[in-house]
mmCIF file of C-alpha atoms in Angstrom:
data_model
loop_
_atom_site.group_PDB
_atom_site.id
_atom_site.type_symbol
_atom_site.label_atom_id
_atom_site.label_comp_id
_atom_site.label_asym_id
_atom_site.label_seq_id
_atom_site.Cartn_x
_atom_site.Cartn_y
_atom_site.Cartn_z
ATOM 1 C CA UNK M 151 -63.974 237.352 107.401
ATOM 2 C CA UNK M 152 -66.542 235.479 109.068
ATOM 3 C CA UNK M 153 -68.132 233.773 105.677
ATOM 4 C CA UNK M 154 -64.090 232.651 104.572
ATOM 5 C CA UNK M 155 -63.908 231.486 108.177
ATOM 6 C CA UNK M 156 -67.215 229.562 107.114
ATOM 7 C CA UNK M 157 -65.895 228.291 103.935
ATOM 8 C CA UNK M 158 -62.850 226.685 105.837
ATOM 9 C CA UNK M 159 -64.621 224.717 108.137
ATOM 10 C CA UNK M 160 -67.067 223.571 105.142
ATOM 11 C CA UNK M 161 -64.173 222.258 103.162
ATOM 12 C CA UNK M 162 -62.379 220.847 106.007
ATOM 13 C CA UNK M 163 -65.240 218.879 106.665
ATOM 14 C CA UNK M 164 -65.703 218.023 103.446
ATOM 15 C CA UNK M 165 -61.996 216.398 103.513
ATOM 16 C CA UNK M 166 -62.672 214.850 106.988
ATOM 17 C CA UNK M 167 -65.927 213.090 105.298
ATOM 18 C CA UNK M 168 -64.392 212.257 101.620
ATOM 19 C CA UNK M 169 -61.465 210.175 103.151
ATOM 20 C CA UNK M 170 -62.235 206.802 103.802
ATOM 21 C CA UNK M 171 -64.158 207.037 99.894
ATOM 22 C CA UNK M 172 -62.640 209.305 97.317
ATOM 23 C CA UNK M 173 -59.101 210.711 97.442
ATOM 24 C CA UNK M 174 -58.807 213.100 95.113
ATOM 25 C CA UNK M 175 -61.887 214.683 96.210
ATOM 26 C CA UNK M 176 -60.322 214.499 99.734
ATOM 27 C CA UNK M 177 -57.308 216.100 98.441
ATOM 28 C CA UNK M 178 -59.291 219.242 96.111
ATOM 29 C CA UNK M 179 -61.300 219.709 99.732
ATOM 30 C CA UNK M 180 -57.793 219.883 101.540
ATOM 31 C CA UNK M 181 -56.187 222.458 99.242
ATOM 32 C CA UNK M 182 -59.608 224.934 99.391
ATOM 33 C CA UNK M 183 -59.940 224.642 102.873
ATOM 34 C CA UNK M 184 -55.916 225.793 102.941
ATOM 35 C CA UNK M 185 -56.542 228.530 100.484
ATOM 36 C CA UNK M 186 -59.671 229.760 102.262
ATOM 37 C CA UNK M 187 -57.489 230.201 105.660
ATOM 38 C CA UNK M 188 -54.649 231.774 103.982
ATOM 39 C CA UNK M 189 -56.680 234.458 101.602
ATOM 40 C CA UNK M 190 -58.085 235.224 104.874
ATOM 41 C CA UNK M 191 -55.345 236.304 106.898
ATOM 42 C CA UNK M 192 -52.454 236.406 104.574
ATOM 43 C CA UNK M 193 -49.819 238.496 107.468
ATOM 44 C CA UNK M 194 -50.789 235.751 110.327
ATOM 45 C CA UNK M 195 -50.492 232.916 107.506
ATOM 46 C CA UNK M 196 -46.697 233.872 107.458
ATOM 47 C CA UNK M 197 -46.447 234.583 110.793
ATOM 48 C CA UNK M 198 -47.465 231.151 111.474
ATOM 49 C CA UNK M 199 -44.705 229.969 109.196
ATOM 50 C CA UNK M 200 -42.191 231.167 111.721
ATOM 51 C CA UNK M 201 -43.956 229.368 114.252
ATOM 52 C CA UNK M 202 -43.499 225.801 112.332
ATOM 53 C CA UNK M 203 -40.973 223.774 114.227
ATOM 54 C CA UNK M 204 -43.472 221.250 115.335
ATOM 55 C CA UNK M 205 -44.290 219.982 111.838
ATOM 56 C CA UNK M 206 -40.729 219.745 110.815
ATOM 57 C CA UNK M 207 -41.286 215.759 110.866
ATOM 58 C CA UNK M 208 -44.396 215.885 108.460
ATOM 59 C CA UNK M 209 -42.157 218.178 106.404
ATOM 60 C CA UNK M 210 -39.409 215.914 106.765
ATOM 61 C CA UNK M 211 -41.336 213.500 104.887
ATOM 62 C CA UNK M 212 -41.882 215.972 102.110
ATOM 63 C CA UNK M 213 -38.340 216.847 101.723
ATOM 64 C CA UNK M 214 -37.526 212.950 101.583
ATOM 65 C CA UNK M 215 -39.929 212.140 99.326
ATOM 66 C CA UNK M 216 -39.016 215.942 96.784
ATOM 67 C CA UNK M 217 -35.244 214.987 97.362
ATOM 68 C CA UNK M 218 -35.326 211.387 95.843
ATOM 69 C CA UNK M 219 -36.635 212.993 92.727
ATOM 70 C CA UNK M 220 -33.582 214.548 92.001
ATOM 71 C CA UNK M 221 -31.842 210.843 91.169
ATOM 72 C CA UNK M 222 -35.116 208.475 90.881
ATOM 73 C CA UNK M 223 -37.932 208.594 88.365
ATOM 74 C CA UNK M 224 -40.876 209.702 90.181
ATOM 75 C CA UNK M 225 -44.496 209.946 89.857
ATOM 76 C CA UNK M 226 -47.306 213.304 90.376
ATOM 77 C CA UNK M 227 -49.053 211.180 92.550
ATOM 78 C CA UNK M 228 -46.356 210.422 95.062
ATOM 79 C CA UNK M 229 -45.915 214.048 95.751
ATOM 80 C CA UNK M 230 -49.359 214.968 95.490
ATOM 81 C CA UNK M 231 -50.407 211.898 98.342
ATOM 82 C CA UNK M 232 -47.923 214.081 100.932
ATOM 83 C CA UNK M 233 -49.660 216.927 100.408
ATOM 84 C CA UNK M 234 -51.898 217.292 103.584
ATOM 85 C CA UNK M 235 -48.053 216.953 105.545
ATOM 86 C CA UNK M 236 -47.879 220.912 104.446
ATOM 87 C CA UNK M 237 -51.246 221.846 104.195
ATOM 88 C CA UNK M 238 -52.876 220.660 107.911
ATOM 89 C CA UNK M 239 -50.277 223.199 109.644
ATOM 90 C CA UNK M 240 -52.481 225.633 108.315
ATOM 91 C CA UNK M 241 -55.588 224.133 107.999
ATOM 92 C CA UNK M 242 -56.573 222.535 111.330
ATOM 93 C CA UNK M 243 -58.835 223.595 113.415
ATOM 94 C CA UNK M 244 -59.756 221.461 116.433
ATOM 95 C CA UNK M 245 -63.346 222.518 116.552
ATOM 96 C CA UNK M 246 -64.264 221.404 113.046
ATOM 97 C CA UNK M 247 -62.715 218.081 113.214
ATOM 98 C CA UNK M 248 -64.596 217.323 116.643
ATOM 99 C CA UNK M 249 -67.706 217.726 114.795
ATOM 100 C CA UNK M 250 -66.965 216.354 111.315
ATOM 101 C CA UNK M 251 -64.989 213.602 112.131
ATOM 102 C CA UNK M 252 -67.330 211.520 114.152
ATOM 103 C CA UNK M 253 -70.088 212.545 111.320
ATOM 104 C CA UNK M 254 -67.481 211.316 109.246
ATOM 105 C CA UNK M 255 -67.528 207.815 111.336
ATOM 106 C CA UNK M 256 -71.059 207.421 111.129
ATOM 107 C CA UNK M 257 -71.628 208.229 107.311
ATOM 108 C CA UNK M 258 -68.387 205.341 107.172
ATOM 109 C CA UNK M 259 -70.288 202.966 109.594
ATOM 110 C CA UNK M 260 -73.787 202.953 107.571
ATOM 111 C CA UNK M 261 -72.287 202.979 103.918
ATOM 112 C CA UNK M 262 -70.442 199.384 104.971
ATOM 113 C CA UNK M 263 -73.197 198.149 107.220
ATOM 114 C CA UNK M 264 -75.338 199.157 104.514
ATOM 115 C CA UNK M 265 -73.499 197.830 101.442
ATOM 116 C CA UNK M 266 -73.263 194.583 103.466
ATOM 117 C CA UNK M 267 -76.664 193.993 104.169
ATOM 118 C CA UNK M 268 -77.293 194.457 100.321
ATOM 119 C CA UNK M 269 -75.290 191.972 99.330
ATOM 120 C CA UNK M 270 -76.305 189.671 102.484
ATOM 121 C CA UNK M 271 -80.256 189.861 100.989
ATOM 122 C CA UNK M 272 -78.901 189.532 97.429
ATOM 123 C CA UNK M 273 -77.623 185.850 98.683
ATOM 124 C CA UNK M 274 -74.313 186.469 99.518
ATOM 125 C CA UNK M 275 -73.044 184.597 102.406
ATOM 126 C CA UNK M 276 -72.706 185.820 105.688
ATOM 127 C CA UNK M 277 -68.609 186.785 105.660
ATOM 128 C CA UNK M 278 -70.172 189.869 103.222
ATOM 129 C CA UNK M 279 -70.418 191.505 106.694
ATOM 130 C CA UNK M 280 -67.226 190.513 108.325
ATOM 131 C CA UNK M 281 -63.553 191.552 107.520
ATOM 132 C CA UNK M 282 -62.668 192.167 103.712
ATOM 133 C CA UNK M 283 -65.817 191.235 102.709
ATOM 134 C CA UNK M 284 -67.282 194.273 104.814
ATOM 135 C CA UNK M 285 -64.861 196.270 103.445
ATOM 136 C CA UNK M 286 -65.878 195.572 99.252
ATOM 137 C CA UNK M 287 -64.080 198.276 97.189
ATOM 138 C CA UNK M 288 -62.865 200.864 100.194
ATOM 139 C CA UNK M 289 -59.514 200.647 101.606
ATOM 140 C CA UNK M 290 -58.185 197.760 103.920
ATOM 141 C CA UNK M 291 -59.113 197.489 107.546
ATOM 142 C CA UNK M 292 -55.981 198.809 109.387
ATOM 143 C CA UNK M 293 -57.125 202.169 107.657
ATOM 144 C CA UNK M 294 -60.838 202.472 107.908
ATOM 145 C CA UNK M 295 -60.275 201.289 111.792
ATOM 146 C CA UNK M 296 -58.037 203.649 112.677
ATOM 147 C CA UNK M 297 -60.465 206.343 110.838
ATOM 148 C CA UNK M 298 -63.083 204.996 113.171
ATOM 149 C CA UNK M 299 -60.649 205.295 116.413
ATOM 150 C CA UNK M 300 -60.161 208.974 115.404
ATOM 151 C CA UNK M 301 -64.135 209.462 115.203
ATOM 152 C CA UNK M 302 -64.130 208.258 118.842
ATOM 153 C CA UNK M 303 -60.884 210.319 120.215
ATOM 154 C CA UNK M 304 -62.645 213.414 118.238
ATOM 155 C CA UNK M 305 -66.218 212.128 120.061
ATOM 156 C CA UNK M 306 -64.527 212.354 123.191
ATOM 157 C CA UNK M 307 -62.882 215.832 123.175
ATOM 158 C CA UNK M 308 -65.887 217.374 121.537
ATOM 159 C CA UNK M 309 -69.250 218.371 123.617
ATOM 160 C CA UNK M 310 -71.525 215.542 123.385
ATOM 161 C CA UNK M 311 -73.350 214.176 126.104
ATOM 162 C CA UNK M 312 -72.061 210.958 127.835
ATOM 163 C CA UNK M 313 -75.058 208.507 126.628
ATOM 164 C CA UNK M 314 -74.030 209.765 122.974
ATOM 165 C CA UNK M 315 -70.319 209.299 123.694
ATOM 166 C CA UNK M 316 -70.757 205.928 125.139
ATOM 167 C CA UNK M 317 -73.438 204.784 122.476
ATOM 168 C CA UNK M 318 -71.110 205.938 119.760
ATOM 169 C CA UNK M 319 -67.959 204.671 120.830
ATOM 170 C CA UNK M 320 -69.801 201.264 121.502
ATOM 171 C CA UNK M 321 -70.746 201.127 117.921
ATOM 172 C CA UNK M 322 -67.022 202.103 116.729
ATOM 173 C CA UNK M 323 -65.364 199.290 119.091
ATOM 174 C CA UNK M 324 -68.054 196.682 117.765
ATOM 175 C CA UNK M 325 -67.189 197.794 114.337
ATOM 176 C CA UNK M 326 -63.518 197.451 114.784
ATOM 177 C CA UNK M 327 -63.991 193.669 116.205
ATOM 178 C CA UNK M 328 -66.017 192.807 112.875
ATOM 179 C CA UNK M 329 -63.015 194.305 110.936
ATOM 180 C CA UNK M 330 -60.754 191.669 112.358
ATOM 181 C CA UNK M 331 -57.567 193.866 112.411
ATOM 182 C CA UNK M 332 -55.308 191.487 114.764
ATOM 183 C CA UNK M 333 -52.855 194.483 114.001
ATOM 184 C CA UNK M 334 -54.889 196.970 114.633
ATOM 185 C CA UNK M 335 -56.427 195.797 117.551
ATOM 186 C CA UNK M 336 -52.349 195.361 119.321
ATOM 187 C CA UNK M 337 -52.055 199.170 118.430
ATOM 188 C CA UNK M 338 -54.919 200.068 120.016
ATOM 189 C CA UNK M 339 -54.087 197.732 122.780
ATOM 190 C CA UNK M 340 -49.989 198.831 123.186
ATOM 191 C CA UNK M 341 -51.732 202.675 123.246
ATOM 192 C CA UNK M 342 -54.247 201.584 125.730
ATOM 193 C CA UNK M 343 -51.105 200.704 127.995
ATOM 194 C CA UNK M 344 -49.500 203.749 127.539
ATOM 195 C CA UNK M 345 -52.877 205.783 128.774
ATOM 196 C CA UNK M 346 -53.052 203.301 132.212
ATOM 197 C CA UNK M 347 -48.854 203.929 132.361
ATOM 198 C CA UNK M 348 -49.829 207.769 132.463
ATOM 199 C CA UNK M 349 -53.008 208.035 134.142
ATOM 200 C CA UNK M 350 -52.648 205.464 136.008
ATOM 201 C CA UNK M 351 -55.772 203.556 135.676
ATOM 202 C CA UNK M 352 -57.916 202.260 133.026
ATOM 203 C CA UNK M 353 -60.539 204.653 130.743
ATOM 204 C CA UNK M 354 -63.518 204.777 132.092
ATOM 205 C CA UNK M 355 -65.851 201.642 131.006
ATOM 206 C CA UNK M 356 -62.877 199.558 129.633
ATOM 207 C CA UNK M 357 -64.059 196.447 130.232
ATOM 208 C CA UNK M 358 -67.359 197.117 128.658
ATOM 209 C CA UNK M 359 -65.581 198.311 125.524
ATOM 210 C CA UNK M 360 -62.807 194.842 125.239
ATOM 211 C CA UNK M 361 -66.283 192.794 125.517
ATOM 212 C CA UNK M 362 -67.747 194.464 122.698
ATOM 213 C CA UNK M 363 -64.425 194.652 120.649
ATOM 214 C CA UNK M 364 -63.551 190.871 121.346
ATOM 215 C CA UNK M 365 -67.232 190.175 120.719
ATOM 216 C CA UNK M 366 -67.018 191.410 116.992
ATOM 217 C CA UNK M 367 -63.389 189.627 116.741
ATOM 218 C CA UNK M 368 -65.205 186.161 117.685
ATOM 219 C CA UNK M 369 -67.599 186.244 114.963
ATOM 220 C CA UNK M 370 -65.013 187.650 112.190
ATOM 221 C CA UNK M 371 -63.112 184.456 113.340
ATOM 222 C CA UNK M 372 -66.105 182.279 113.557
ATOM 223 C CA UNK M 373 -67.268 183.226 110.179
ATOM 224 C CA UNK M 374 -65.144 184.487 107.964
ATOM 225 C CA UNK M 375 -63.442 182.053 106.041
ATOM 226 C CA UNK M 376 -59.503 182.223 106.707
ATOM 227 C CA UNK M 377 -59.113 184.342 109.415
ATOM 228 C CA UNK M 378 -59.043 182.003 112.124
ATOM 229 C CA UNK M 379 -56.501 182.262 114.447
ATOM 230 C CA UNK M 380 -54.713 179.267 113.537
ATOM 231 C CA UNK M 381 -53.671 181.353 110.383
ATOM 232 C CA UNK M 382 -51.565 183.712 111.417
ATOM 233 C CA UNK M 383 -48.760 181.793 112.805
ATOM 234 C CA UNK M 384 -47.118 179.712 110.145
ATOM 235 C CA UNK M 385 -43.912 178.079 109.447
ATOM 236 C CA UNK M 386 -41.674 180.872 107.602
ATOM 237 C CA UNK M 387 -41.529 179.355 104.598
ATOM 238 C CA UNK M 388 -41.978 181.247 101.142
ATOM 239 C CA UNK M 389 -43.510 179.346 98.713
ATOM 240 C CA UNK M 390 -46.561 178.525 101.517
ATOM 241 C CA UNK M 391 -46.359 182.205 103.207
ATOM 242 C CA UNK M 392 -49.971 183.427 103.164
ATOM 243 C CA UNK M 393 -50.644 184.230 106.972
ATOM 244 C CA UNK M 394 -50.111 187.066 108.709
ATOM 245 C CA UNK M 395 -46.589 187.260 110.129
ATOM 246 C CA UNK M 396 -44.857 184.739 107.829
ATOM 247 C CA UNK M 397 -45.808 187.063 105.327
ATOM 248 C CA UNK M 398 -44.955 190.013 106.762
ATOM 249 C CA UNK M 399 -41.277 187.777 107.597
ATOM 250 C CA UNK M 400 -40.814 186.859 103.781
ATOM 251 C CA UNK M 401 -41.377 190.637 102.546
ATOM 252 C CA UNK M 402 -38.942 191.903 104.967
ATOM 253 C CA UNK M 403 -36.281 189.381 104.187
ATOM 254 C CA UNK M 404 -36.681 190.578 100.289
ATOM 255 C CA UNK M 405 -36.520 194.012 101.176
ATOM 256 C CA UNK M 406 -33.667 193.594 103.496
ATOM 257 C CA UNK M 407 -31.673 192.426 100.528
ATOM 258 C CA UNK M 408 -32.693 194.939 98.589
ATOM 259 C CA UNK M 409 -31.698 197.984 100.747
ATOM 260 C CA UNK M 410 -28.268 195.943 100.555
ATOM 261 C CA UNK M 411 -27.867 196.235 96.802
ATOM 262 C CA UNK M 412 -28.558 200.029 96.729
ATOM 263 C CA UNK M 413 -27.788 201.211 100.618
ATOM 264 C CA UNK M 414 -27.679 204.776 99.992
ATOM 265 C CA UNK M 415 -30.278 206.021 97.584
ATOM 266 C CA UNK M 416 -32.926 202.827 97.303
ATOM 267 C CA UNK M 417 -34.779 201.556 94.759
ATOM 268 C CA UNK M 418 -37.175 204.847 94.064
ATOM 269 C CA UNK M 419 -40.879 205.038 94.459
ATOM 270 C CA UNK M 420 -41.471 203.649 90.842
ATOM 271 C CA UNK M 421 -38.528 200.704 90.292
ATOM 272 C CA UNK M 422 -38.982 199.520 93.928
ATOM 273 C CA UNK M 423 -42.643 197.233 93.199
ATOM 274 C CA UNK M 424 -40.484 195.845 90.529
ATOM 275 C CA UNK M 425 -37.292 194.813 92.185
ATOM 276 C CA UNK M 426 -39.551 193.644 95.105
ATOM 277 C CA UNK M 427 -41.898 191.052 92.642
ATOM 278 C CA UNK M 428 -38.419 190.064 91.313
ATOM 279 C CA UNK M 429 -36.933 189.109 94.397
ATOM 280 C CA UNK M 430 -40.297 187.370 95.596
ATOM 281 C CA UNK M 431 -40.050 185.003 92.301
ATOM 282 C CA UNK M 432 -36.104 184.288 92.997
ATOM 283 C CA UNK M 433 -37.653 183.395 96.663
ATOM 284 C CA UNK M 434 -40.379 181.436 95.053
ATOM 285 C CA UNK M 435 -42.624 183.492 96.613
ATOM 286 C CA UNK M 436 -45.936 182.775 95.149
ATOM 287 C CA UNK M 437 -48.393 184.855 97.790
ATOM 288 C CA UNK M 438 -46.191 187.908 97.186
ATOM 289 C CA UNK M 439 -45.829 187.350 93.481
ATOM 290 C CA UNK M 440 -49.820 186.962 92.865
ATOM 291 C CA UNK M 441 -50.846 190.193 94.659
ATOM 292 C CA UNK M 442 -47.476 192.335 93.908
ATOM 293 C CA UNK M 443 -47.212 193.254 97.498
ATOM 294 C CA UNK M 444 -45.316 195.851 99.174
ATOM 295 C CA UNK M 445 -43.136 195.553 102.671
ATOM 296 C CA UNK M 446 -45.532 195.960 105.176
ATOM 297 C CA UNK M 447 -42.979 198.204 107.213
ATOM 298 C CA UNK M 448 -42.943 201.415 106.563
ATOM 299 C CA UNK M 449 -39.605 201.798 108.058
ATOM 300 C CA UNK M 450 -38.454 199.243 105.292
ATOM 301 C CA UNK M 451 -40.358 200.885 103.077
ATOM 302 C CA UNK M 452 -38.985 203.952 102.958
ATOM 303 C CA UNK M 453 -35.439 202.665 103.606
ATOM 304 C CA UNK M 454 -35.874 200.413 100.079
ATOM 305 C CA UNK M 455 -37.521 204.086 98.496
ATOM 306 C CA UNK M 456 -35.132 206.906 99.598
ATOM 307 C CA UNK M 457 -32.220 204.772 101.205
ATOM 308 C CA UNK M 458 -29.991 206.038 104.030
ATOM 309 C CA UNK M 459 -30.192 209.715 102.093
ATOM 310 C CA UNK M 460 -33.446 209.958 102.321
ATOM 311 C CA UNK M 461 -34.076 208.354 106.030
ATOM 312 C CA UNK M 462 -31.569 210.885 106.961
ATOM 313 C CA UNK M 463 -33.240 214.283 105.631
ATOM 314 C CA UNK M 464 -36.263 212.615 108.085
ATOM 315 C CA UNK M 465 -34.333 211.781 110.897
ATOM 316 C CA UNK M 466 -32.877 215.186 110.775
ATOM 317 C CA UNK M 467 -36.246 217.027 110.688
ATOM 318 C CA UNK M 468 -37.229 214.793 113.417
ATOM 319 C CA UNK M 469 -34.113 216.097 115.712
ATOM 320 C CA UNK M 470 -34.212 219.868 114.827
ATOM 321 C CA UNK M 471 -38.376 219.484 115.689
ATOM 322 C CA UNK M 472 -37.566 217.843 118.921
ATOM 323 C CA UNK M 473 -34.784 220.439 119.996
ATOM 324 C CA UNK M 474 -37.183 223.434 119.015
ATOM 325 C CA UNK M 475 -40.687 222.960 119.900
ATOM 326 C CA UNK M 476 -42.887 221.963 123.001
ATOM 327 C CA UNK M 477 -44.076 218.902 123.533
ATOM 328 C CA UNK M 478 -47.206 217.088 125.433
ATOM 329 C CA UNK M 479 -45.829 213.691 126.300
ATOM 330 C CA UNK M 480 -49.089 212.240 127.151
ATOM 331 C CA UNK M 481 -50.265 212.709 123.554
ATOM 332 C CA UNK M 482 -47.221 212.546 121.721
ATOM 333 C CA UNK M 483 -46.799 208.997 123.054
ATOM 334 C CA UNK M 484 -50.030 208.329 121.912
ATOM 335 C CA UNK M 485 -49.166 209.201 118.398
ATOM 336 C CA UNK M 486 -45.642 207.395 118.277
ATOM 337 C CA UNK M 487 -46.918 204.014 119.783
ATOM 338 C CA UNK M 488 -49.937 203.772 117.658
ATOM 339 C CA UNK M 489 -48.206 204.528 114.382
ATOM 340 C CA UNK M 490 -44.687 202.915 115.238
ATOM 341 C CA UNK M 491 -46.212 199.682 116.005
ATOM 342 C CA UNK M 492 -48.422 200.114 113.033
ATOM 343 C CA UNK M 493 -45.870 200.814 111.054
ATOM 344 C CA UNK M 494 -43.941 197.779 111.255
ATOM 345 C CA UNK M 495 -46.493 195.707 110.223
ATOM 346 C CA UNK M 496 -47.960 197.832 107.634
ATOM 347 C CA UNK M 497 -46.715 200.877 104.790
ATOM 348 C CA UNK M 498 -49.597 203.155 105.739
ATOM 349 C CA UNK M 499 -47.573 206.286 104.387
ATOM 350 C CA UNK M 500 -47.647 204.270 100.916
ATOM 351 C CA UNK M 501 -51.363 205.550 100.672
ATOM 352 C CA UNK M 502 -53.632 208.754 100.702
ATOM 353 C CA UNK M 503 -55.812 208.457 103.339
ATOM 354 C CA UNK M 504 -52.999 206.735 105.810
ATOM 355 C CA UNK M 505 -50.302 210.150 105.270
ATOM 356 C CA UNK M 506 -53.828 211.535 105.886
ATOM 357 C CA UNK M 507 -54.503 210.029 109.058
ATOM 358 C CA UNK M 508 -50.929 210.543 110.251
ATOM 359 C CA UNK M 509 -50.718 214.028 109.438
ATOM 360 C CA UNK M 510 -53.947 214.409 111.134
ATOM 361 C CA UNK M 511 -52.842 212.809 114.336
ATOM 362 C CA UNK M 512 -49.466 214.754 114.226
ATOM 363 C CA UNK M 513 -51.509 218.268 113.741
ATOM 364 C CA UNK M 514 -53.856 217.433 116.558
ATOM 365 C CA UNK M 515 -50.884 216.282 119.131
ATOM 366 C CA UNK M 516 -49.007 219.514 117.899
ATOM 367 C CA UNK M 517 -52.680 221.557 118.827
ATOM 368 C CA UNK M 518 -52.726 219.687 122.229
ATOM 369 C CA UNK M 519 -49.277 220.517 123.303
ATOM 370 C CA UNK M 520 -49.437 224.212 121.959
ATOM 371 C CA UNK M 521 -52.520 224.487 124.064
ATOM 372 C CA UNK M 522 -50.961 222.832 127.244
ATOM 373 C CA UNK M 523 -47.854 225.074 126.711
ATOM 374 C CA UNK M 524 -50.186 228.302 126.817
ATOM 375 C CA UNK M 525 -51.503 227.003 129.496
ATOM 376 C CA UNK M 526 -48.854 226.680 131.589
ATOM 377 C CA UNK M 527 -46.994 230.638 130.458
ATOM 378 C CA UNK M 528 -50.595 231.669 131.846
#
């Protein structure tokens, strides 16, 4: 028992650690580290089935995304990229992640610094180490940011020392500033409110972390060629739309018309990219056109995938969840801010490692209130 018990944690690190890089060697990690927990204890695997009520919205997505196959071509890999929506209820463990995670962060951290620096003393110029050009070949900065946020909630819960905690979550905040995530940075900053709302003061050394933060922001927009400020707020227009609202304006407007012409059941995970890069050349939408972009909403997104069928099955999981299990509003908040306002400027759930991050977020709020709950029956 104890070596399976061993094997779990190894392979749920190993998923923790292979995210931001390689998804399907995420995924294989995910799916042995669920196997090795339920060959272990096979009965309590099923009685924890009964016990599920509080991932009925993860599973909600899974039922949305299984139901639309039944009228819409689908592909493997849009099931297979929900996967860790089933598999975390069983393969979570709090202590793991608040080890592996912030190793996780760290690994992250020196593989970009790293990379960057090569291609700095190779004679690239100095953006190499700011924004997208930090960034060469992983995923975009809204999701290796809000990896790195994880690393520092995980730091923080775990056992470390205060000079490590503060040393590491220094690192993470300067990180996120050189990422130059304006989006990013208003999630973290709406979820920052919602702490102070229910606490009732400021985390400890938040000043020292928003200099450090807007420190790394200042030289992203001193250096990095495009992302001054000045460049996100543009006349909505669509054949100049390259900043990033107007952008984010223009996609929405095509979608919008979209979920018009097919209300009910959408577009479908495969036709949708090519309705959308339709519409963008009726709208003369050149930005959109060149790069084949997707909403940037995920509540659009899925609305112009599954349609009002489909949002429905969700919504309904999302009810029945909410009627049947306990609840810890401090973090649960947490989780529905930073994700709802992410969500509407970005289709996170469109890739691996963001249903990854969600459904990691979701199991760990779900661990948190189980654990309060206890807690209080005691």
């Amino acid at each position: 028992m104890e070596s399976q018990r061993i094997i779990h944690r190894f392979f749920l690190s190993l998923w923790l650690i292979l995210l931001p890089f390689w998804d399907l060697g995420a995924g294989l990690a995910l799916v042995l580290a669920f196997l090795a927990v339920v060959w272990r204890d096979r009965t309590a695997a099923k009685v924890k089935w009964l016990q599920s009520a509080s991932f009925w919205p993860l599973w909600g997505i899974v039922a949305m995304v299984g139901i639309a196959g039944l009228w819409h071509e689908s592909e493997l890999e849009t099931h297979l990229r929900v996967l860790p929506c089933m598999l975390l209820f069983w393969a979570f463990d709090r202590e793991t992640i608040q080890k592996a995670l912030p190793l996780g962060g760290l690994i992250l951290m020196l593989y970009l610094l790293g990379s960057g620096a090569v291609r700095f003393f190779e004679g690239a110029d100095f953006s190499t180490l700011l924004y997208r050009g930090l960034l060469e070949g992983l995923h975009q900065h809204v999701y290796i940011g809000s990896y790195l946020l994880f690393a520092v909630v995980a730091v923080w819960t775990g056992r470390l020392g205060w000079r490590i905690k503060g040393l590491y979550t220094a690192l993470v905040l300067f990180f996120l500033g050189l990422l130059g995530a304006k989006m990013l940075i208003l999630s973290t900053f709406l979820s920052v409110l919602w702490f102070v709302h229910h606490r009732g003061r400021l985390p400890a050394k938040a000043g020292w972390a928003g200099l450090l933060l807007v420190l790394g922001f200042v030289l992203t927009q001193a250096f990095s060629e495009g992302r001054a400020l000045g460049h996100v707020l543009k006349p909505v227009d669509p054949y100049w739309a390259t900043g990033s609202v107007d952008t984010r304006v223009v996609q929405a407007q095509a979608a919008w018309t979209l979920i018009q012409e097919r209300p009910w059941t959408g577009w479908g995970t495969v036709e949708k990219q090519a309705a959308l890069d339709s519409r963008y050349t009726e709208m003369n939408y050149r930005f959109g056109m060149k790069r084949h972009l997707n909403v940037h909403n995920q509540f659009l997104e899925w609305a112009l995938s599954y349609g009002l069928v489909g949002i429905g099955v969700l919504l309904l999981s999302w009810i029945v969840a909410f009627r049947l299990a306990p609840w810890e509003p401090f973090s649960l908040g947490l989780v529905l801010i930073y994700f709802g306002s992410l969500w509407l400027t970005e289709s996170m759930m469109e890739r691996s490692l963001g249903v990854s991050l969600f459904a990691l977020a979701w199991a760990w709020m779900v661990d948190q209130s189980k654990s309060q709950s206890s807690e209080l029956d005691v």
